[in-house]
């Protein structure tokens, strides 16, 4: 914030950040496959099933299952969308950040 100028816009930050969102696209495109693979491995590999049982909903996983952990990126993405809507709602129409 010390380097923030009066001409800089928050939209610039999100525009620059948006180039990194392709990671989310790849994740979302392969999410169903990941869940199917997880189920298949759980059913067919006893060691994997035992691993999941040992680590499912523990303190180290913040009491989440692997399926719940895999949902975290989608929750983060939803937070970005919600933040952008809130910023737009509270940005005056004549503000230089509005077009971004």
PDB file of C-alpha atoms in Angstrom:
ATOM      1  CA  UNK A   1       0.000   0.000   0.000  1.00  0.00           C
ATOM      2  CA  UNK A   2       2.938   2.341   0.534  1.00  0.00           C
ATOM      3  CA  UNK A   3       3.688   2.103  -3.190  1.00  0.00           C
ATOM      4  CA  UNK A   4       0.057   2.621  -4.215  1.00  0.00           C
ATOM      5  CA  UNK A   5      -0.460   5.711  -6.338  1.00  0.00           C
ATOM      6  CA  UNK A   6      -3.626   7.753  -6.721  1.00  0.00           C
ATOM      7  CA  UNK A   7      -3.818   6.770 -10.407  1.00  0.00           C
ATOM      8  CA  UNK A   8      -3.583   3.048  -9.756  1.00  0.00           C
ATOM      9  CA  UNK A   9      -6.780   1.034  -9.901  1.00  0.00           C
ATOM     10  CA  UNK A  10      -7.755  -2.159  -8.159  1.00  0.00           C
ATOM     11  CA  UNK A  11      -9.006  -3.430 -11.499  1.00  0.00           C
ATOM     12  CA  UNK A  12      -5.389  -3.373 -12.703  1.00  0.00           C
ATOM     13  CA  UNK A  13      -4.474  -5.820  -9.961  1.00  0.00           C
ATOM     14  CA  UNK A  14      -7.299  -8.210 -10.859  1.00  0.00           C
ATOM     15  CA  UNK A  15      -6.544  -7.912 -14.565  1.00  0.00           C
ATOM     16  CA  UNK A  16      -2.913  -8.832 -13.927  1.00  0.00           C
ATOM     17  CA  UNK A  17      -3.974 -11.637 -11.584  1.00  0.00           C
ATOM     18  CA  UNK A  18      -6.487 -13.043 -14.084  1.00  0.00           C
ATOM     19  CA  UNK A  19      -3.671 -14.457 -16.209  1.00  0.00           C
ATOM     20  CA  UNK A  20      -3.132 -17.014 -13.448  1.00  0.00           C
ATOM     21  CA  UNK A  21      -6.738 -18.223 -13.488  1.00  0.00           C
ATOM     22  CA  UNK A  22      -6.021 -20.798 -16.194  1.00  0.00           C
ATOM     23  CA  UNK A  23      -4.896 -23.075 -13.366  1.00  0.00           C
ATOM     24  CA  UNK A  24      -8.465 -23.039 -12.075  1.00  0.00           C
ATOM     25  CA  UNK A  25      -9.787 -23.799 -15.570  1.00  0.00           C
ATOM     26  CA  UNK A  26      -7.608 -26.896 -15.798  1.00  0.00           C
ATOM     27  CA  UNK A  27      -8.638 -27.946 -12.300  1.00  0.00           C
ATOM     28  CA  UNK A  28     -12.363 -27.516 -12.975  1.00  0.00           C
ATOM     29  CA  UNK A  29     -12.141 -29.278 -16.350  1.00  0.00           C
ATOM     30  CA  UNK A  30     -10.553 -32.313 -14.678  1.00  0.00           C
ATOM     31  CA  UNK A  31     -12.462 -32.285 -11.388  1.00  0.00           C
ATOM     32  CA  UNK A  32     -14.938 -35.035 -12.298  1.00  0.00           C
ATOM     33  CA  UNK A  33     -12.114 -37.233 -13.571  1.00  0.00           C
ATOM     34  CA  UNK A  34     -10.204 -36.658 -10.340  1.00  0.00           C
ATOM     35  CA  UNK A  35     -13.196 -37.720  -8.233  1.00  0.00           C
ATOM     36  CA  UNK A  36     -13.783 -40.823 -10.354  1.00  0.00           C
ATOM     37  CA  UNK A  37     -10.107 -41.726 -10.084  1.00  0.00           C
ATOM     38  CA  UNK A  38     -10.212 -41.193  -6.337  1.00  0.00           C
ATOM     39  CA  UNK A  39     -13.218 -43.518  -6.018  1.00  0.00           C
ATOM     40  CA  UNK A  40     -11.626 -46.124  -8.290  1.00  0.00           C
ATOM     41  CA  UNK A  41      -8.375 -46.081  -6.320  1.00  0.00           C
ATOM     42  CA  UNK A  42     -10.245 -46.277  -3.016  1.00  0.00           C
ATOM     43  CA  UNK A  43     -12.116 -49.346  -4.224  1.00  0.00           C
ATOM     44  CA  UNK A  44      -9.214 -51.160  -5.858  1.00  0.00           C
ATOM     45  CA  UNK A  45      -6.130 -50.276  -3.770  1.00  0.00           C
ATOM     46  CA  UNK A  46      -6.326 -51.366  -0.133  1.00  0.00           C
ATOM     47  CA  UNK A  47      -3.278 -49.284   0.861  1.00  0.00           C
ATOM     48  CA  UNK A  48      -4.895 -46.156  -0.552  1.00  0.00           C
ATOM     49  CA  UNK A  49      -8.151 -46.939   1.233  1.00  0.00           C
ATOM     50  CA  UNK A  50      -6.188 -47.355   4.497  1.00  0.00           C
ATOM     51  CA  UNK A  51      -4.351 -44.079   3.857  1.00  0.00           C
ATOM     52  CA  UNK A  52      -7.635 -42.234   3.357  1.00  0.00           C
ATOM     53  CA  UNK A  53      -9.079 -43.809   6.468  1.00  0.00           C
ATOM     54  CA  UNK A  54      -6.058 -42.707   8.546  1.00  0.00           C
ATOM     55  CA  UNK A  55      -6.066 -39.142   7.213  1.00  0.00           C
ATOM     56  CA  UNK A  56      -9.754 -38.510   6.581  1.00  0.00           C
ATOM     57  CA  UNK A  57     -11.126 -35.681   8.719  1.00  0.00           C
ATOM     58  CA  UNK A  58      -8.113 -35.323  10.981  1.00  0.00           C
ATOM     59  CA  UNK A  59      -6.563 -32.274  12.589  1.00  0.00           C
ATOM     60  CA  UNK A  60      -3.945 -32.038   9.834  1.00  0.00           C
ATOM     61  CA  UNK A  61      -6.664 -31.985   7.160  1.00  0.00           C
ATOM     62  CA  UNK A  62      -8.687 -29.433   9.125  1.00  0.00           C
ATOM     63  CA  UNK A  63     -11.364 -32.088   9.693  1.00  0.00           C
ATOM     64  CA  UNK A  64     -12.025 -32.404   5.952  1.00  0.00           C
ATOM     65  CA  UNK A  65     -12.150 -35.424   3.694  1.00  0.00           C
ATOM     66  CA  UNK A  66     -10.075 -35.519   0.519  1.00  0.00           C
ATOM     67  CA  UNK A  67     -13.213 -34.767  -1.507  1.00  0.00           C
ATOM     68  CA  UNK A  68     -13.840 -31.680   0.647  1.00  0.00           C
ATOM     69  CA  UNK A  69     -10.227 -30.573   0.260  1.00  0.00           C
ATOM     70  CA  UNK A  70     -10.606 -30.880  -3.500  1.00  0.00           C
ATOM     71  CA  UNK A  71     -13.512 -28.425  -3.308  1.00  0.00           C
ATOM     72  CA  UNK A  72     -11.325 -25.691  -1.766  1.00  0.00           C
ATOM     73  CA  UNK A  73     -10.166 -24.207  -5.104  1.00  0.00           C
ATOM     74  CA  UNK A  74     -13.770 -23.824  -6.265  1.00  0.00           C
ATOM     75  CA  UNK A  75     -14.638 -22.074  -3.005  1.00  0.00           C
ATOM     76  CA  UNK A  76     -11.689 -19.718  -3.512  1.00  0.00           C
ATOM     77  CA  UNK A  77     -12.820 -18.950  -7.035  1.00  0.00           C
ATOM     78  CA  UNK A  78     -16.328 -18.164  -5.764  1.00  0.00           C
ATOM     79  CA  UNK A  79     -14.767 -15.788  -3.224  1.00  0.00           C
ATOM     80  CA  UNK A  80     -13.027 -13.903  -6.052  1.00  0.00           C
ATOM     81  CA  UNK A  81     -16.295 -13.568  -7.971  1.00  0.00           C
ATOM     82  CA  UNK A  82     -18.141 -12.381  -4.848  1.00  0.00           C
ATOM     83  CA  UNK A  83     -15.400  -9.855  -4.122  1.00  0.00           C
ATOM     84  CA  UNK A  84     -15.543  -8.455  -7.654  1.00  0.00           C
ATOM     85  CA  UNK A  85     -19.332  -8.089  -7.475  1.00  0.00           C
ATOM     86  CA  UNK A  86     -19.032  -6.305  -4.118  1.00  0.00           C
ATOM     87  CA  UNK A  87     -16.344  -3.971  -5.477  1.00  0.00           C
ATOM     88  CA  UNK A  88     -18.490  -3.138  -8.477  1.00  0.00           C
ATOM     89  CA  UNK A  89     -21.503  -2.515  -6.270  1.00  0.00           C
ATOM     90  CA  UNK A  90     -19.571  -0.056  -4.112  1.00  0.00           C
ATOM     91  CA  UNK A  91     -17.568   1.642  -6.867  1.00  0.00           C
ATOM     92  CA  UNK A  92     -19.093   4.927  -8.025  1.00  0.00           C
ATOM     93  CA  UNK A  93     -20.098   4.993 -11.732  1.00  0.00           C
ATOM     94  CA  UNK A  94     -17.627   7.783 -12.515  1.00  0.00           C
ATOM     95  CA  UNK A  95     -14.644   6.124 -10.762  1.00  0.00           C
ATOM     96  CA  UNK A  96     -11.666   5.284 -12.989  1.00  0.00           C
ATOM     97  CA  UNK A  97     -11.736   1.708 -11.718  1.00  0.00           C
ATOM     98  CA  UNK A  98     -15.266   1.083 -12.987  1.00  0.00           C
ATOM     99  CA  UNK A  99     -14.448   0.100 -16.614  1.00  0.00           C
ATOM    100  CA  UNK A 100     -12.001  -2.601 -15.438  1.00  0.00           C
TER     101      UNK A 100
END
